[in-house]
Amino acid sequence: MKDSISASLQPFPIGLWVPPPAHEVSVERYKEIRDAGFTFVIGFREIEHGEEAVIKALDCAQANGLKYLVSDPRVKNLDVTELSAMEPLVSLFSSHPAYLGHLFFDEPGADQFDRLATLARSYESHAPDGLAYVNLLPDYASAQQLGTETYADHVERFLLTFKPKVLSYDYYPLRMNGSIKATYFANLWTISEACRLHQVPFWLFIQALSYNGTHREPNEAEIRWQVNMSLAFGAKGIQYFTYWTPEPANGETFEKALIGKDGSKTLTYWNVQNVNREVASVGPILQSLQSEGLLVSGEALAGVEHTLQSFGPVTALEGDPAIAGCFSSGNQPHALFVVNRDYTQPADSVIVFNDNRRLTIRLEPGEGKLIPLT
């Protein structure tokens, strides 16, 4: 699986939604982003303050070794009859050393896929190394929003039509009542299986704040759990929703994110920094490997249609509820990434080998550990 985009975001793609607002953009603010462990920034509303505001954000990203994804509605809203406008719009920013790509659409319905694909091919002819970025809906979107009969159809149609370099999607699982949304694992499974089939890397968003009175603020273990579950399923990048606390919009309200509305760091900033340091250690290893599926201990994961019964020298995963992402290198079993399925209690996971050896791993809430098999 060739993934030049992820490879450019060393040590591992870690992005954010809602960066500092235009009046707060500075080298110092972007240093805070870097210090929290991020590697790229998704632009938000900077263009509303002029092209120079986007250039300033790119400059601040470059000063801190970050990449920056431009959000410019003039590109997103182009009609297929207006492709001649693509090159001058893209060239405004594409030569900047911090440039990662352009945001083309957040959560499109399937009726947008053909238009977006046409725009993306035009874009790629002018910026062949750039990322035409689209972020997909989660499976709890309505059929009307999806524009397809099933979520699997939505994902498959996007992959076949848009042909993304990277597939991104969002899913915010942490409910205010303390529960996890029922289809969390099913959504991960649908995306990971489709991307494995099409040889496309996937990124996803991590819930980092409370919003709408329906989704709770995650603690450090819940952030770690989301991230490590994503890695175990084969994600090649993660993104956080959100970094800066957004203003209310489109009927939605938001509590504090990593940075409060007053510009101060919240507890979540430090929690994310801790988790991102762990990702920076294990992520580059997993990025170079091929995801082959999952071993599961405990109850079956709802919506996960197929799990492995063994992997290389491993014949079973036993003990407390856990999952083990199975990764290969050169078609040979290479490693397990074992994750505690509980974000409130530690777990003892037991890896059983074909020579009758048993390796017991202690996992803190939401923790993941990489276990080499070679």
CSV table of C-alpha atoms in Angstrom, one decimal:
chain,number,residue,atom,x,y,z
A,1,MET,CA,0.0,0.0,0.0
A,2,LYS,CA,1.7,3.2,-1.2
A,3,ASP,CA,1.0,6.1,1.1
A,4,SER,CA,3.1,9.0,0.2
A,5,ILE,CA,0.8,11.5,2.0
A,6,SER,CA,1.1,9.7,5.4
A,7,ALA,CA,4.8,9.3,4.8
A,8,SER,CA,5.2,13.0,4.4
A,9,LEU,CA,3.7,13.7,7.9
A,10,GLN,CA,6.5,12.3,10.1
A,11,PRO,CA,6.6,10.7,12.5
A,12,PHE,CA,2.9,9.9,12.0
A,13,PRO,CA,-0.1,11.8,10.7
A,14,ILE,CA,-1.8,13.5,13.6
A,15,GLY,CA,-4.1,16.3,12.5
A,16,LEU,CA,-6.7,18.7,14.0
A,17,TRP,CA,-10.0,20.4,13.1
A,18,VAL,CA,-10.5,24.0,14.1
A,19,PRO,CA,-7.1,25.6,14.5
A,20,PRO,CA,-6.5,29.0,16.2
A,21,PRO,CA,-8.7,31.7,14.7
A,22,ALA,CA,-7.1,34.1,12.3
A,23,HIS,CA,-6.5,36.8,14.9
A,24,GLU,CA,-4.7,34.2,17.1
A,25,VAL,CA,-2.5,32.8,14.3
A,26,SER,CA,1.2,33.1,15.3
A,27,VAL,CA,4.4,31.1,15.4
A,28,GLU,CA,3.9,30.8,19.1
A,29,ARG,CA,0.3,29.4,18.7
A,30,TYR,CA,1.5,26.9,16.1
A,31,LYS,CA,4.3,25.9,18.5
A,32,GLU,CA,1.6,24.9,20.9
A,33,ILE,CA,0.2,22.7,18.2
A,34,ARG,CA,3.5,21.1,17.5
A,35,ASP,CA,4.2,20.6,21.2
A,36,ALA,CA,1.0,18.7,21.6
A,37,GLY,CA,2.3,16.2,19.1
A,38,PHE,CA,0.4,17.2,16.0
A,39,THR,CA,1.9,17.0,12.5
A,40,PHE,CA,-0.6,18.8,10.4
A,41,VAL,CA,-3.4,21.4,10.6
A,42,ILE,CA,-6.6,21.4,8.7
A,43,GLY,CA,-7.5,25.0,7.8
A,44,PHE,CA,-10.9,26.3,8.9
A,45,ARG,CA,-12.0,29.9,8.3
A,46,GLU,CA,-8.7,31.7,7.7
A,47,ILE,CA,-9.6,32.4,4.0
A,48,GLU,CA,-12.5,34.6,5.2
A,49,HIS,CA,-9.8,37.1,6.3
A,50,GLY,CA,-8.1,37.1,2.9
A,51,GLU,CA,-5.5,35.0,1.2
A,52,GLU,CA,-2.8,36.6,3.2
A,53,ALA,CA,-4.3,35.0,6.4
A,54,VAL,CA,-3.9,31.6,4.8
A,55,ILE,CA,-0.3,32.4,3.9
A,56,LYS,CA,0.4,33.5,7.4
A,57,ALA,CA,-1.0,30.2,8.7
A,58,LEU,CA,1.2,28.3,6.2
A,59,ASP,CA,4.2,30.3,7.4
A,60,CYS,CA,3.5,29.6,11.0
A,61,ALA,CA,3.1,25.9,10.2
A,62,GLN,CA,6.4,25.8,8.3
A,63,ALA,CA,8.2,27.5,11.2
A,64,ASN,CA,7.1,24.6,13.4
A,65,GLY,CA,7.7,21.7,11.0
A,66,LEU,CA,3.9,21.3,10.5
A,67,LYS,CA,1.9,20.7,7.3
A,68,TYR,CA,-1.2,22.7,6.5
A,69,LEU,CA,-4.3,21.7,4.6
A,70,VAL,CA,-5.9,24.7,2.9
A,71,SER,CA,-9.7,25.3,3.3
A,72,ASP,CA,-10.9,27.5,0.4
A,73,PRO,CA,-14.6,27.3,-0.5
A,74,ARG,CA,-13.8,28.7,-3.9
A,75,VAL,CA,-12.2,25.3,-4.7
A,76,LYS,CA,-14.8,23.2,-3.0
A,77,ASN,CA,-17.7,25.0,-4.7
A,78,LEU,CA,-16.4,24.8,-8.3
A,79,ASP,CA,-18.7,23.4,-10.9
A,80,VAL,CA,-17.3,20.8,-13.3
A,81,THR,CA,-17.8,23.5,-16.0
A,82,GLU,CA,-15.3,25.8,-14.2
A,83,LEU,CA,-12.2,23.7,-14.1
A,84,SER,CA,-10.1,26.4,-15.7
A,85,ALA,CA,-10.4,28.3,-12.4
A,86,MET,CA,-8.7,25.4,-10.5
A,87,GLU,CA,-5.1,26.1,-11.4
A,88,PRO,CA,-5.0,29.8,-10.4
A,89,LEU,CA,-6.8,29.0,-7.1
A,90,VAL,CA,-4.5,26.1,-6.2
A,91,SER,CA,-1.3,27.9,-7.2
A,92,LEU,CA,-1.9,30.6,-4.7
A,93,PHE,CA,-0.7,28.2,-2.0
A,94,SER,CA,0.6,24.9,-3.5
A,95,SER,CA,4.2,26.1,-3.8
A,96,HIS,CA,4.5,26.8,-0.1
A,97,PRO,CA,6.7,24.2,1.7
A,98,ALA,CA,4.1,23.7,4.4
A,99,TYR,CA,1.3,23.0,1.9
A,100,LEU,CA,-0.4,19.6,2.3
A,101,GLY,CA,-3.4,19.9,0.1
A,102,HIS,CA,-6.9,21.4,-0.2
A,103,LEU,CA,-10.0,20.5,1.8
A,104,PHE,CA,-12.6,19.5,-0.9
A,105,PHE,CA,-15.6,18.6,1.2
A,106,ASP,CA,-16.6,17.6,4.7
A,107,GLU,CA,-19.3,14.9,4.9
A,108,PRO,CA,-20.6,14.9,1.3
A,109,GLY,CA,-23.6,12.9,0.3
A,110,ALA,CA,-23.1,10.4,-2.5
A,111,ASP,CA,-24.7,12.8,-5.0
A,112,GLN,CA,-21.5,14.9,-4.7
A,113,PHE,CA,-19.1,12.1,-5.4
A,114,ASP,CA,-19.0,12.5,-9.2
A,115,ARG,CA,-18.5,16.3,-9.1
A,116,LEU,CA,-15.8,16.0,-6.4
A,117,ALA,CA,-14.0,13.3,-8.4
A,118,THR,CA,-13.9,15.5,-11.5
A,119,LEU,CA,-12.5,18.4,-9.3
A,120,ALA,CA,-10.0,16.1,-7.7
A,121,ARG,CA,-8.6,14.9,-11.1
A,122,SER,CA,-8.2,18.5,-12.2
A,123,TYR,CA,-6.6,19.5,-8.9
A,124,GLU,CA,-4.1,16.6,-9.1
A,125,SER,CA,-3.1,17.6,-12.6
A,126,HIS,CA,-1.9,20.9,-11.1
A,127,ALA,CA,-0.8,19.7,-7.6
A,128,PRO,CA,0.2,16.0,-8.2
A,129,ASP,CA,1.8,15.7,-4.7
A,130,GLY,CA,-1.1,17.4,-3.0
A,131,LEU,CA,-4.0,15.9,-1.1
A,132,ALA,CA,-7.5,16.3,-2.3
A,133,TYR,CA,-9.1,15.9,1.1
A,134,VAL,CA,-12.6,14.7,1.7
A,135,ASN,CA,-14.0,13.6,5.1
A,136,LEU,CA,-16.8,11.1,5.1
A,137,LEU,CA,-19.9,10.8,7.2
A,138,PRO,CA,-20.2,8.2,10.0
A,139,ASP,CA,-22.7,5.3,9.7
A,140,TYR,CA,-25.2,7.0,12.0
A,141,ALA,CA,-25.9,9.6,9.3
A,142,SER,CA,-29.4,9.2,7.8
A,143,ALA,CA,-30.0,7.5,4.5
A,144,GLN,CA,-30.9,10.9,3.1
A,145,GLN,CA,-27.6,12.3,4.2
A,146,LEU,CA,-25.7,9.3,2.8
A,147,GLY,CA,-27.5,9.1,-0.5
A,148,THR,CA,-27.2,5.4,-0.6
A,149,GLU,CA,-29.2,2.4,0.8
A,150,THR,CA,-26.4,1.3,3.2
A,151,TYR,CA,-23.3,2.8,4.7
A,152,ALA,CA,-21.1,0.1,3.1
A,153,ASP,CA,-22.5,1.2,-0.3
A,154,HIS,CA,-21.6,4.8,0.6
A,155,VAL,CA,-18.0,4.0,1.4
A,156,GLU,CA,-17.6,1.7,-1.6
A,157,ARG,CA,-19.0,4.2,-4.0
A,158,PHE,CA,-16.7,6.9,-2.7
A,159,LEU,CA,-13.6,4.7,-3.1
A,160,LEU,CA,-14.6,3.7,-6.6
A,161,THR,CA,-15.6,7.2,-7.7
A,162,PHE,CA,-13.4,9.6,-5.9
A,163,LYS,CA,-10.3,7.4,-5.8
A,164,PRO,CA,-8.8,9.1,-2.7
A,165,LYS,CA,-5.2,9.0,-1.7
A,166,VAL,CA,-6.4,8.8,1.9
A,167,LEU,CA,-9.9,8.1,3.2
A,168,SER,CA,-10.9,10.2,6.2
A,169,TYR,CA,-14.1,9.8,8.2
A,170,ASP,CA,-15.5,10.9,11.6
A,171,TYR,CA,-17.3,9.1,14.3
A,172,TYR,CA,-17.9,10.5,17.8
A,173,PRO,CA,-18.7,7.6,20.1
A,174,LEU,CA,-18.7,9.0,23.7
A,175,ARG,CA,-22.3,9.6,24.8
A,176,MET,CA,-23.2,11.9,27.7
A,177,ASN,CA,-24.8,9.0,29.5
A,178,GLY,CA,-21.5,7.2,29.8
A,179,SER,CA,-22.1,4.8,27.0
A,180,ILE,CA,-20.5,4.2,23.6
A,181,LYS,CA,-22.5,4.5,20.4
A,182,ALA,CA,-23.6,1.0,19.4
A,183,THR,CA,-22.1,1.0,15.9
A,184,TYR,CA,-18.6,2.3,16.7
A,185,PHE,CA,-16.9,-1.0,16.0
A,186,ALA,CA,-19.1,-1.7,13.0
A,187,ASN,CA,-18.1,1.6,11.4
A,188,LEU,CA,-14.4,1.0,12.0
A,189,TRP,CA,-14.8,-2.5,10.5
A,190,THR,CA,-16.6,-1.2,7.4
A,191,ILE,CA,-14.0,1.4,6.7
A,192,SER,CA,-11.0,-0.8,7.5
A,193,GLU,CA,-12.3,-3.7,5.3
A,194,ALA,CA,-13.1,-1.4,2.4
A,195,CYS,CA,-9.7,0.3,2.6
A,196,ARG,CA,-7.9,-3.0,2.9
A,197,LEU,CA,-9.6,-4.2,-0.3
A,198,HIS,CA,-8.9,-1.0,-2.2
A,199,GLN,CA,-5.4,-0.6,-0.8
A,200,VAL,CA,-6.2,2.9,0.5
A,201,PRO,CA,-5.0,4.2,3.9
A,202,PHE,CA,-7.6,5.6,6.3
A,203,TRP,CA,-7.6,8.3,8.9
A,204,LEU,CA,-10.3,9.1,11.3
A,205,PHE,CA,-11.4,11.7,13.9
A,206,ILE,CA,-11.0,11.3,17.6
A,207,GLN,CA,-13.7,13.0,19.9
A,208,ALA,CA,-11.9,15.5,22.1
A,209,LEU,CA,-14.7,17.5,23.5
A,210,SER,CA,-18.3,17.6,24.7
A,211,TYR,CA,-20.9,19.0,22.4
A,212,ASN,CA,-24.7,19.4,21.9
A,213,GLY,CA,-25.4,18.1,25.4
A,214,THR,CA,-25.3,14.6,24.0
A,215,HIS,CA,-21.6,13.8,23.8
A,216,ARG,CA,-19.3,13.8,26.9
A,217,GLU,CA,-15.9,15.3,27.4
A,218,PRO,CA,-13.3,12.4,27.2
A,219,ASN,CA,-10.8,11.8,29.9
A,220,GLU,CA,-7.2,10.7,29.1
A,221,ALA,CA,-8.1,7.0,29.1
A,222,GLU,CA,-11.0,7.6,26.7
A,223,ILE,CA,-8.9,9.5,24.3
A,224,ARG,CA,-6.2,6.8,24.5
A,225,TRP,CA,-8.9,4.1,23.9
A,226,GLN,CA,-10.3,5.8,20.8
A,227,VAL,CA,-6.8,6.3,19.4
A,228,ASN,CA,-5.6,2.7,20.1
A,229,MET,CA,-8.7,1.1,18.8
A,230,SER,CA,-8.2,3.1,15.6
A,231,LEU,CA,-4.6,1.9,15.3
A,232,ALA,CA,-5.6,-1.7,16.0
A,233,PHE,CA,-8.1,-1.6,13.1
A,234,GLY,CA,-5.3,-0.3,10.8
A,235,ALA,CA,-5.7,3.5,10.8
A,236,LYS,CA,-2.7,5.2,9.3
A,237,GLY,CA,-3.5,8.6,10.8
A,238,ILE,CA,-5.6,10.3,13.4
A,239,GLN,CA,-7.3,13.7,13.7
A,240,TYR,CA,-8.9,15.4,16.6
A,241,PHE,CA,-12.3,17.1,16.8
A,242,THR,CA,-11.5,19.8,17.8
A,243,TYR,CA,-8.3,21.7,18.8
A,244,TRP,CA,-9.6,25.2,19.4
A,245,THR,CA,-13.1,25.5,21.0
A,246,PRO,CA,-15.5,26.4,18.2
A,247,GLU,CA,-18.2,29.0,18.4
A,248,PRO,CA,-21.8,27.7,18.2
A,249,ALA,CA,-22.8,27.0,14.6
A,250,ASN,CA,-25.5,25.3,12.6
A,251,GLY,CA,-27.5,24.6,15.7
A,252,GLU,CA,-24.6,22.9,17.5
A,253,THR,CA,-22.9,24.0,20.7
A,254,PHE,CA,-19.5,23.1,21.9
A,255,GLU,CA,-17.8,22.8,25.3
A,256,LYS,CA,-14.1,23.3,25.8
A,257,ALA,CA,-11.6,21.5,23.5
A,258,LEU,CA,-7.8,21.4,23.8
A,259,ILE,CA,-7.7,25.2,23.8
A,260,GLY,CA,-10.5,27.2,25.4
A,261,LYS,CA,-12.2,30.1,23.7
A,262,ASP,CA,-10.0,32.4,25.8
A,263,GLY,CA,-6.9,30.8,24.3
A,264,SER,CA,-5.8,28.9,27.4
A,265,LYS,CA,-4.8,25.2,27.4
A,266,THR,CA,-7.3,22.9,29.0
A,267,LEU,CA,-6.7,19.6,30.7
A,268,THR,CA,-7.6,17.9,27.4
A,269,TYR,CA,-4.5,19.6,25.8
A,270,TRP,CA,-2.2,17.8,28.2
A,271,ASN,CA,-4.1,14.5,27.9
A,272,VAL,CA,-3.9,14.6,24.1
A,273,GLN,CA,-0.2,15.5,24.4
A,274,ASN,CA,0.4,12.4,26.5
A,275,VAL,CA,-1.5,10.1,24.0
A,276,ASN,CA,0.2,11.7,21.0
A,277,ARG,CA,3.6,11.0,22.4
A,278,GLU,CA,2.7,7.3,22.6
A,279,VAL,CA,1.4,7.4,19.0
A,280,ALA,CA,4.7,9.0,17.8
A,281,SER,CA,6.4,6.0,19.2
A,282,VAL,CA,4.3,3.1,17.9
A,283,GLY,CA,2.6,4.9,14.9
A,284,PRO,CA,5.6,4.9,12.5
A,285,ILE,CA,6.0,1.1,13.0
A,286,LEU,CA,2.4,0.4,12.3
A,287,GLN,CA,2.4,2.8,9.4
A,288,SER,CA,5.0,0.6,7.6
A,289,LEU,CA,3.0,-2.6,8.2
A,290,GLN,CA,-0.1,-4.1,6.5
A,291,SER,CA,-3.2,-4.6,8.6
A,292,GLU,CA,-4.5,-8.2,8.2
A,293,GLY,CA,-7.5,-8.2,10.7
A,294,LEU,CA,-8.2,-8.7,14.4
A,295,LEU,CA,-8.0,-11.3,17.1
A,296,VAL,CA,-10.6,-10.7,19.8
A,297,SER,CA,-11.0,-11.9,23.4
A,298,GLY,CA,-14.3,-11.5,25.3
A,299,GLU,CA,-17.6,-10.9,23.7
A,300,ALA,CA,-17.8,-10.5,19.9
A,301,LEU,CA,-17.5,-6.9,18.7
A,302,ALA,CA,-20.9,-5.8,17.5
A,303,GLY,CA,-21.0,-5.3,13.7
A,304,VAL,CA,-17.5,-6.9,13.1
A,305,GLU,CA,-18.4,-9.7,10.7
A,306,HIS,CA,-15.1,-11.5,10.6
A,307,THR,CA,-12.2,-11.9,13.0
A,308,LEU,CA,-9.1,-14.1,12.8
A,309,GLN,CA,-8.8,-17.3,14.8
A,310,SER,CA,-5.0,-17.3,14.6
A,311,PHE,CA,-2.2,-15.2,13.2
A,312,GLY,CA,1.2,-16.6,12.4
A,313,PRO,CA,2.6,-18.2,15.6
A,314,VAL,CA,-0.4,-16.9,17.6
A,315,THR,CA,-3.2,-19.4,18.1
A,316,ALA,CA,-5.5,-17.4,20.4
A,317,LEU,CA,-6.0,-14.2,22.4
A,318,GLU,CA,-7.4,-15.0,25.8
A,319,GLY,CA,-7.8,-13.3,29.2
A,320,ASP,CA,-9.7,-10.1,29.8
A,321,PRO,CA,-11.6,-8.5,26.9
A,322,ALA,CA,-9.1,-7.1,24.4
A,323,ILE,CA,-8.5,-6.9,20.7
A,324,ALA,CA,-5.2,-7.4,18.8
A,325,GLY,CA,-4.6,-5.8,15.5
A,326,CYS,CA,-2.7,-8.2,13.3
A,327,PHE,CA,0.0,-6.7,11.1
A,328,SER,CA,2.3,-8.2,8.4
A,329,SER,CA,5.4,-7.2,6.6
A,330,GLY,CA,6.3,-8.7,3.2
A,331,ASN,CA,3.3,-11.1,3.5
A,332,GLN,CA,4.7,-12.5,6.8
A,333,PRO,CA,3.2,-12.0,10.2
A,334,HIS,CA,5.1,-9.3,12.0
A,335,ALA,CA,3.4,-7.9,15.0
A,336,LEU,CA,0.3,-7.6,17.2
A,337,PHE,CA,-1.1,-4.3,18.6
A,338,VAL,CA,-3.0,-5.4,21.7
A,339,VAL,CA,-5.6,-3.0,23.1
A,340,ASN,CA,-7.6,-3.1,26.3
A,341,ARG,CA,-11.3,-2.9,25.4
A,342,ASP,CA,-12.1,-1.2,28.7
A,343,TYR,CA,-11.3,2.4,29.3
A,344,THR,CA,-12.1,2.2,33.0
A,345,GLN,CA,-10.3,-0.9,34.3
A,346,PRO,CA,-6.9,-2.5,33.6
A,347,ALA,CA,-6.8,-5.8,31.8
A,348,ASP,CA,-4.6,-8.9,31.6
A,349,SER,CA,-4.5,-10.1,28.0
A,350,VAL,CA,-3.0,-13.5,27.2
A,351,ILE,CA,-1.4,-14.3,23.9
A,352,VAL,CA,-1.2,-18.1,23.2
A,353,PHE,CA,1.5,-19.3,20.9
A,354,ASN,CA,1.7,-22.5,18.8
A,355,ASP,CA,4.5,-23.9,21.0
A,356,ASN,CA,2.2,-23.6,24.0
A,357,ARG,CA,3.9,-20.5,25.4
A,358,ARG,CA,1.6,-18.0,27.0
A,359,LEU,CA,2.5,-14.3,27.2
A,360,THR,CA,0.4,-12.2,29.7
A,361,ILE,CA,0.3,-8.5,29.1
A,362,ARG,CA,-0.9,-6.0,31.6
A,363,LEU,CA,-2.9,-3.2,29.9
A,364,GLU,CA,-4.0,0.0,31.6
A,365,PRO,CA,-7.4,1.4,30.7
A,366,GLY,CA,-7.5,2.0,26.9
A,367,GLU,CA,-3.8,1.1,26.6
A,368,GLY,CA,-2.3,-0.5,23.6
A,369,LYS,CA,1.0,-2.4,23.3
A,370,LEU,CA,3.0,-3.5,20.3
A,371,ILE,CA,4.1,-7.1,20.4
A,372,PRO,CA,6.7,-8.2,17.8
A,373,LEU,CA,6.3,-11.7,16.3
A,374,THR,CA,9.7,-11.8,14.6
